[in-house]
Coordinates of C-alpha atoms and ligand atoms in Angstrom, one line a residue:
M27 CA 0.0 0.0 0.0
R28 CA 2.9 2.3 0.7
A29 CA 4.4 1.5 -2.8
C30 CA 1.0 2.4 -4.3
R31 CA 1.3 5.8 -2.7
Q32 CA 4.9 6.1 -3.7
E33 CA 6.1 6.3 -0.1
P34 CA 9.3 4.7 1.2
V35 CA 9.2 0.9 1.5
P36 CA 11.6 -1.6 3.1
H37 CA 11.6 -3.6 -0.1
T38 CA 9.8 -3.7 -3.4
P39 CA 6.5 -5.5 -2.9
V40 CA 5.6 -8.3 -5.3
W41 CA 2.4 -10.2 -6.3
F42 CA 1.5 -12.1 -9.4
M43 CA -1.5 -11.8 -11.7
R44 CA -3.2 -15.2 -11.7
Q45 CA -1.2 -16.2 -8.7
A46 CA -4.2 -18.3 -7.6
G47 CA -5.1 -21.0 -10.1
R48 CA -3.9 -24.0 -12.0
S49 CA -0.2 -23.7 -11.3
L50 CA -1.0 -24.7 -7.7
P51 CA -1.7 -28.4 -6.9
E52 CA -3.7 -27.3 -3.9
Y53 CA -5.9 -25.2 -6.2
L54 CA -6.6 -28.2 -8.5
K55 CA -7.5 -30.2 -5.5
V56 CA -10.1 -27.9 -4.0
R57 CA -11.6 -27.0 -7.4
E58 CA -12.1 -30.6 -8.5
G59 CA -15.5 -31.1 -10.0
I60 CA -16.6 -27.5 -9.4
P61 CA -17.2 -25.4 -12.5
M62 CA -15.1 -22.1 -12.5
L63 CA -18.1 -19.7 -12.2
E64 CA -19.7 -21.8 -9.5
S65 CA -16.5 -21.7 -7.5
C66 CA -16.6 -17.9 -7.6
M67 CA -20.0 -18.0 -5.8
R68 CA -18.8 -20.0 -2.8
P69 CA -17.3 -17.6 -0.3
E70 CA -15.4 -20.2 1.8
L71 CA -13.9 -21.7 -1.4
V72 CA -13.0 -18.2 -2.7
K73 CA -11.3 -17.4 0.6
E74 CA -9.3 -20.6 0.5
I75 CA -8.2 -20.2 -3.1
T76 CA -7.3 -16.6 -2.6
L77 CA -5.1 -17.4 0.4
Q78 CA -3.3 -20.4 -1.2
P79 CA -0.7 -18.3 -3.1
V80 CA -0.2 -15.9 -0.1
R81 CA 0.6 -18.9 2.1
R82 CA 2.8 -20.6 -0.4
H83 CA 4.7 -17.8 -2.1
K84 CA 4.7 -15.1 0.7
V85 CA 3.6 -12.5 -1.8
D86 CA 2.8 -9.0 -0.5
A87 CA -0.8 -8.9 -1.7
A88 CA -3.7 -11.2 -2.3
I89 CA -5.7 -10.9 -5.5
F90 CA -9.4 -11.7 -5.0
F91 CA -10.3 -15.0 -6.6
S92 CA -13.1 -14.3 -9.1
D93 CA -13.4 -13.6 -12.8
I94 CA -14.1 -10.5 -15.0
V95 CA -17.4 -12.1 -16.2
V96 CA -18.8 -12.7 -12.8
P97 CA -20.8 -9.4 -12.8
L98 CA -22.2 -10.3 -16.2
K99 CA -23.4 -13.6 -15.0
A100 CA -24.9 -11.9 -11.9
I101 CA -27.1 -9.7 -14.1
G102 CA -28.4 -12.7 -16.0
I103 CA -26.1 -12.9 -19.1
D104 CA -25.8 -16.5 -20.2
V105 CA -22.0 -16.8 -19.8
D106 CA -19.8 -19.8 -19.0
I107 CA -16.1 -20.3 -18.6
K108 CA -15.0 -23.2 -20.8
P109 CA -11.7 -24.8 -19.5
G110 CA -8.8 -24.1 -21.9
I111 CA -10.9 -21.6 -23.8
G112 CA -12.2 -18.8 -21.6
P113 CA -15.5 -17.0 -21.3
V114 CA -18.2 -18.0 -23.8
I115 CA -21.4 -15.9 -24.2
A116 CA -24.5 -17.8 -25.5
D117 CA -26.1 -14.8 -27.2
P118 CA -23.6 -12.1 -28.2
I119 CA -24.6 -8.4 -27.8
R120 CA -24.7 -6.9 -31.3
T121 CA -27.8 -4.6 -31.5
A122 CA -29.6 -1.9 -29.5
E123 CA -32.2 -4.5 -28.7
D124 CA -29.4 -6.8 -27.2
L125 CA -28.1 -3.9 -25.1
R126 CA -31.3 -4.0 -23.0
R127 CA -30.1 -7.3 -21.5
L128 CA -27.2 -5.4 -19.8
R129 CA -29.1 -4.1 -16.8
P130 CA -27.3 -2.3 -13.9
L131 CA -25.6 -4.4 -11.2
E132 CA -26.9 -4.0 -7.7
P133 CA -24.9 -5.1 -4.6
D134 CA -27.7 -7.6 -3.9
D135 CA -26.9 -9.4 -7.1
V136 CA -23.5 -10.4 -5.7
P137 CA -23.9 -11.2 -1.9
Y138 CA -21.3 -13.9 -2.2
I139 CA -18.7 -11.3 -3.2
T140 CA -19.4 -9.1 -0.2
E141 CA -19.2 -12.2 2.0
A142 CA -16.0 -13.6 0.5
V143 CA -14.2 -10.2 0.7
G144 CA -15.3 -9.9 4.3
L145 CA -14.0 -13.4 5.2
L146 CA -10.7 -12.6 3.5
V147 CA -10.1 -9.2 5.0
D148 CA -10.6 -10.8 8.5
E149 CA -8.1 -13.6 7.7
L150 CA -5.4 -11.5 5.8
G151 CA -4.7 -9.0 8.6
S152 CA -2.1 -6.6 7.3
T153 CA -1.7 -8.2 3.8
P154 CA -3.8 -6.1 1.4
L155 CA -6.5 -7.6 -0.7
I156 CA -6.6 -6.4 -4.3
G157 CA -10.1 -6.3 -5.8
F158 CA -10.6 -6.3 -9.5
A159 CA -12.9 -6.0 -12.5
G160 CA -12.8 -6.2 -16.2
A161 CA -12.6 -2.9 -18.1
P162 CA -15.4 -1.9 -20.5
Y163 CA -13.4 -2.6 -23.7
T164 CA -12.3 -6.1 -22.7
L165 CA -15.8 -7.0 -21.4
A166 CA -17.3 -5.6 -24.6
S167 CA -15.0 -7.7 -26.6
Y168 CA -16.2 -11.0 -25.0
L169 CA -19.9 -9.8 -25.2
V170 CA -19.8 -8.8 -28.8
E171 CA -17.6 -11.6 -30.1
G172 CA -19.3 -14.2 -28.0
G173 CA -16.0 -15.5 -26.7
P174 CA -12.2 -15.1 -26.9
S175 CA -11.1 -13.4 -30.1
K176 CA -7.8 -12.8 -31.8
N177 CA -8.7 -9.9 -34.0
H178 CA -11.8 -8.5 -32.2
E179 CA -13.4 -7.9 -35.6
N180 CA -17.1 -7.8 -34.5
T181 CA -16.1 -5.5 -31.6
K182 CA -14.2 -3.1 -33.8
A183 CA -16.9 -3.2 -36.5
M184 CA -19.4 -1.9 -33.9
M185 CA -16.9 0.6 -32.6
Y186 CA -16.2 2.1 -36.0
G187 CA -19.5 1.5 -37.7
Q188 CA -22.1 2.1 -35.0
P189 CA -20.3 4.6 -32.7
E190 CA -23.5 5.5 -30.8
L191 CA -24.4 1.9 -30.0
W192 CA -20.8 1.3 -29.0
A193 CA -20.7 4.3 -26.7
A194 CA -23.9 3.1 -25.1
L195 CA -22.5 -0.4 -24.6
V196 CA -19.2 0.7 -23.0
D197 CA -21.1 3.2 -20.9
R198 CA -23.4 0.5 -19.5
L199 CA -20.3 -1.7 -18.9
A200 CA -18.6 1.2 -17.0
D201 CA -21.6 1.4 -14.6
I202 CA -21.6 -2.4 -14.1
T203 CA -17.8 -2.5 -13.5
S204 CA -18.0 0.5 -11.1
A205 CA -20.7 -1.2 -9.1
F206 CA -18.7 -4.4 -9.0
L207 CA -15.6 -2.6 -7.7
K208 CA -17.6 -0.6 -5.2
V209 CA -19.0 -3.8 -3.7
Q210 CA -15.4 -5.1 -3.2
I211 CA -14.1 -1.8 -1.8
E212 CA -17.1 -1.4 0.6
A213 CA -16.5 -5.0 1.8
G214 CA -12.8 -4.1 2.6
A215 CA -10.6 -4.5 -0.5
S216 CA -7.5 -2.3 0.0
A217 CA -6.8 -1.6 -3.7
V218 CA -8.4 -2.3 -7.1
Q219 CA -7.1 -3.4 -10.5
L220 CA -9.0 -2.7 -13.7
F221 CA -8.0 -5.4 -16.2
D222 CA -8.2 -4.2 -19.8
S223 CA -6.4 -7.2 -21.1
W224 CA -7.2 -6.8 -24.8
V225 CA -7.1 -3.0 -25.2
G226 CA -3.6 -3.3 -26.7
S227 CA -5.4 -4.2 -30.0
L228 CA -6.3 -0.5 -30.4
A229 CA -4.5 2.5 -31.9
P230 CA -4.1 5.4 -29.5
D231 CA -6.6 7.7 -31.3
D232 CA -9.3 5.0 -31.2
Y233 CA -8.6 4.3 -27.5
R234 CA -8.8 8.0 -26.7
R235 CA -12.1 8.5 -28.6
S236 CA -13.9 5.2 -28.0
V237 CA -12.7 3.6 -24.8
M238 CA -11.0 6.1 -22.5
P239 CA -14.2 7.9 -21.5
A240 CA -15.7 4.6 -20.3
S241 CA -12.6 3.6 -18.4
A242 CA -12.3 7.1 -16.9
K243 CA -15.9 6.8 -15.7
V244 CA -15.0 3.7 -13.7
F245 CA -11.9 5.4 -12.1
D246 CA -14.0 8.4 -11.3
A247 CA -16.7 6.3 -9.8
V248 CA -14.3 4.8 -7.2
A249 CA -12.1 7.9 -6.7
D250 CA -13.7 9.1 -3.5
Y251 CA -12.8 5.9 -1.6
G252 CA -9.2 6.8 -1.8
V253 CA -8.1 3.2 -2.6
P254 CA -5.2 2.9 -5.1
R255 CA -6.4 2.1 -8.6
I256 CA -4.2 0.0 -10.8
H257 CA -4.8 -0.3 -14.6
F258 CA -3.4 -3.1 -16.7
G259 CA -3.5 -4.3 -20.3
V260 CA -1.4 -6.5 -22.6
G261 CA 0.5 -5.0 -25.5
T262 CA -0.3 -1.4 -24.4
G263 CA 3.1 0.2 -25.0
E264 CA 1.6 3.0 -27.1
L265 CA -1.3 3.5 -24.7
L266 CA 0.5 3.7 -21.3
G267 CA 0.2 7.5 -21.1
L268 CA -3.5 7.5 -21.9
M269 CA -4.2 4.6 -19.5
G270 CA -2.6 6.7 -16.7
Q271 CA -4.6 9.8 -17.8
A272 CA -7.8 7.7 -17.7
G273 CA -7.4 7.9 -13.9
A274 CA -5.1 5.1 -12.7
D275 CA -2.7 5.7 -9.8
I276 CA -0.6 2.8 -10.9
V277 CA -0.1 1.6 -14.5
G278 CA 0.6 -2.1 -15.2
V279 CA 3.1 -2.8 -17.9
D280 CA 3.7 -5.9 -19.9
W281 CA 7.3 -7.1 -20.7
R282 CA 7.5 -5.4 -24.1
V283 CA 8.3 -1.9 -22.7
P284 CA 11.2 -1.5 -20.1
L285 CA 10.0 0.2 -17.0
N286 CA 12.3 3.2 -17.4
V287 CA 10.6 3.8 -20.8
A288 CA 7.2 3.2 -19.3
A289 CA 8.0 5.8 -16.6
E290 CA 8.6 8.4 -19.2
R291 CA 5.4 7.5 -21.0
V292 CA 3.2 7.5 -17.9
G293 CA 4.8 10.7 -16.5
P294 CA 5.4 11.8 -12.9
G295 CA 3.0 11.2 -10.0
K296 CA 2.0 7.6 -11.0
G297 CA 3.4 4.3 -9.9
L298 CA 4.2 1.3 -12.2
Q299 CA 3.5 -2.4 -11.8
G300 CA 5.3 -5.2 -13.7
N301 CA 6.9 -6.4 -15.8
L302 CA 8.9 -9.7 -15.9
D303 CA 8.1 -11.8 -19.0
P304 CA 6.2 -14.8 -17.6
A305 CA 8.1 -17.1 -19.9
V306 CA 11.3 -16.2 -18.1
L307 CA 10.1 -18.4 -15.2
F308 CA 10.8 -21.5 -17.4
A309 CA 14.5 -20.6 -17.5
P310 CA 17.1 -21.7 -14.9
T311 CA 17.0 -19.7 -11.5
K312 CA 20.1 -17.7 -12.5
A313 CA 18.4 -16.4 -15.6
V314 CA 15.3 -15.6 -13.7
E315 CA 17.3 -13.6 -11.2
T316 CA 19.2 -11.7 -13.9
K317 CA 16.0 -10.7 -15.6
A318 CA 14.3 -9.8 -12.3
R319 CA 17.2 -7.6 -11.4
E320 CA 16.9 -5.8 -14.7
V321 CA 13.3 -5.0 -13.9
L322 CA 14.2 -3.7 -10.4
H323 CA 16.9 -1.5 -12.0
A324 CA 14.7 -0.1 -14.7
A325 CA 12.1 0.8 -12.0
Q326 CA 14.6 3.1 -10.4
A327 CA 13.9 5.6 -13.3
L328 CA 10.7 6.4 -11.4
G329 CA 12.8 8.1 -8.7
T330 CA 10.2 7.0 -6.1
S331 CA 9.2 3.8 -4.4
G332 CA 6.2 3.5 -6.6
H333 CA 7.0 0.2 -8.1
I334 CA 5.1 -3.0 -7.5
F335 CA 6.9 -6.1 -8.9
N336 CA 4.7 -8.4 -11.0
L337 CA 4.8 -10.4 -14.2
G338 CA 4.0 -8.7 -17.5
H339 CA 0.9 -11.0 -17.7
G340 CA -0.5 -13.9 -15.7
V341 CA 1.1 -16.9 -14.2
L342 CA 0.8 -19.8 -16.7
P343 CA -0.7 -23.1 -15.6
S344 CA 2.4 -25.1 -16.4
M345 CA 4.7 -22.9 -14.3
D346 CA 6.7 -24.4 -11.4
P347 CA 5.3 -22.9 -8.2
D348 CA 8.7 -23.2 -6.5
A349 CA 10.2 -20.9 -9.2
L350 CA 7.6 -18.3 -8.2
S351 CA 8.3 -18.7 -4.5
R352 CA 12.0 -18.3 -5.2
L353 CA 11.3 -15.2 -7.3
V354 CA 9.4 -13.5 -4.4
E355 CA 12.3 -14.2 -2.0
F356 CA 14.8 -12.8 -4.6
V357 CA 12.8 -9.6 -5.2
H358 CA 12.6 -9.0 -1.5
E359 CA 16.3 -9.5 -1.0
A360 CA 17.6 -7.8 -4.1
S361 CA 15.4 -4.7 -3.4
A362 CA 16.0 -4.4 0.4
R363 CA 16.7 -0.9 1.4
Ligands
CP3_16 C1 -9.2 -11.9 -19.7 C2 -9.5 -12.3 -18.3 C3 -10.4 -13.3 -17.9 N1 -10.4 -13.3 -16.5 C4 -9.5 -12.4 -16.0 C5 -9.0 -11.7 -17.1 C6 -8.0 -10.5 -17.0 C7 -6.7 -11.0 -16.6 C8 -5.8 -11.5 -17.8 O1 -5.6 -10.7 -18.7 O2 -5.4 -12.6 -17.7 C9 -9.3 -12.0 -14.6 C10 -9.1 -13.1 -13.6 N2 -9.5 -14.4 -13.7 C11 -9.1 -15.1 -12.6 C12 -8.5 -14.2 -11.7 C13 -8.2 -14.6 -10.3 C14 -7.2 -14.0 -9.5 C15 -5.7 -14.2 -9.8 O3 -5.2 -13.4 -10.6 O4 -5.1 -15.1 -9.2 C16 -8.4 -12.9 -12.4 C17 -7.8 -11.6 -11.9 C18 -9.4 -16.5 -12.2 C19 -9.5 -17.5 -13.3 N3 -10.2 -17.3 -14.5 C20 -10.1 -18.5 -15.2 C21 -9.3 -19.4 -14.5 C22 -9.0 -20.8 -15.0 C23 -10.2 -21.6 -14.6 C24 -9.8 -23.1 -14.3 O5 -9.2 -23.4 -13.3 O6 -10.1 -23.9 -15.2 C25 -8.9 -18.8 -13.3 C26 -8.1 -19.4 -12.3 C27 -10.8 -18.7 -16.5 C28 -10.6 -17.6 -17.5 N4 -11.3 -16.4 -17.5 C29 -10.8 -15.6 -18.5 C30 -9.8 -16.4 -19.2 C31 -9.1 -15.9 -20.5 C32 -9.7 -17.6 -18.6 C33 -8.8 -18.8 -18.9 C34 -9.4 -19.9 -19.7 C35 -8.5 -21.1 -19.7 O7 -7.4 -21.0 -20.1 O8 -9.0 -22.2 -19.2 C36 -11.2 -14.2 -18.7

């Protein structure tokens, strides 16, 4: 939390996107036979899965175990998460008529989120819990395409061809996302991360015109709580400055842009999170440490303690959990001040 506020820290804090999940045998064990979205609705299970990587890796933060499509499911969208594929939407949103199915999210739609966050905050003590949600563009991409997409062609066709419908769609999603984050913050989450995983598919002008207003609406909606707001996407080198301007306090960076370059793009007053290439974890320990040290050195360009160490994207299911635990220890030792 001090790093989020760019205050002095004893060492650089570290957590991993997707630290909970299939890389951990204890996760596979408790999830056995329970579909992904159902597991997100069982508070005791959510608590256990969220705590697993904190216990094992000694990371400095917990990330709430849920999924970006949980609020969509909660308002009645027919969505499922297919193993090895990702979220699949039975009836994609393509017309003004379809848009009516996206009703506002009320806290009563997600009582299991409030309960799970409450259980976790009690258990975590001084370790912060990071809440999260999907950003309007990434959620819109799943809703319009009907599932994961490489080129986002239907999404972009709507964005370029029906700008009013598109604006209405991302505006509704901004409200749903804001409501989902508020539930987590009010239940005790210490910080929030807005995942815009697929926004790197856009050119800066299109981002500024068609996406930034909706993302900014989300950041504004939670501004008064004073909790740090992290914003992350993949392949966003050209968007980093704008993603900061949208209202993030900390900008997440993937491995394609060194943190010293990212610091220039994001500008003063904001922190950075990242950005070790997840694939580095498959190399021998010495190589992992060399690459991790490069990340720590590049972060010094910030001139403040506003760096949170993370991977440039999520933990991969085939990763060796012990390599992740070793990396946490290394980051703590190599950055000790
Ligand atoms: C794009 C996206 C999704 N979900 C999420 C994003 C943004 C982050 C990113 O860019 O990776 C966010 C997410 N999903 C999950 C978390 C949990 C917290 C954590 O980071 O540990 C978080 C933060 C759990 C999950 N969400 C999912 C799993 C795997 C489910 C399983 O165990 O089978 C987990 C642990 C399912 C999911 N859900 C989604 C995908 C692409 C998948 C993977 C599908 C697959 O490969 O099987 C959509």
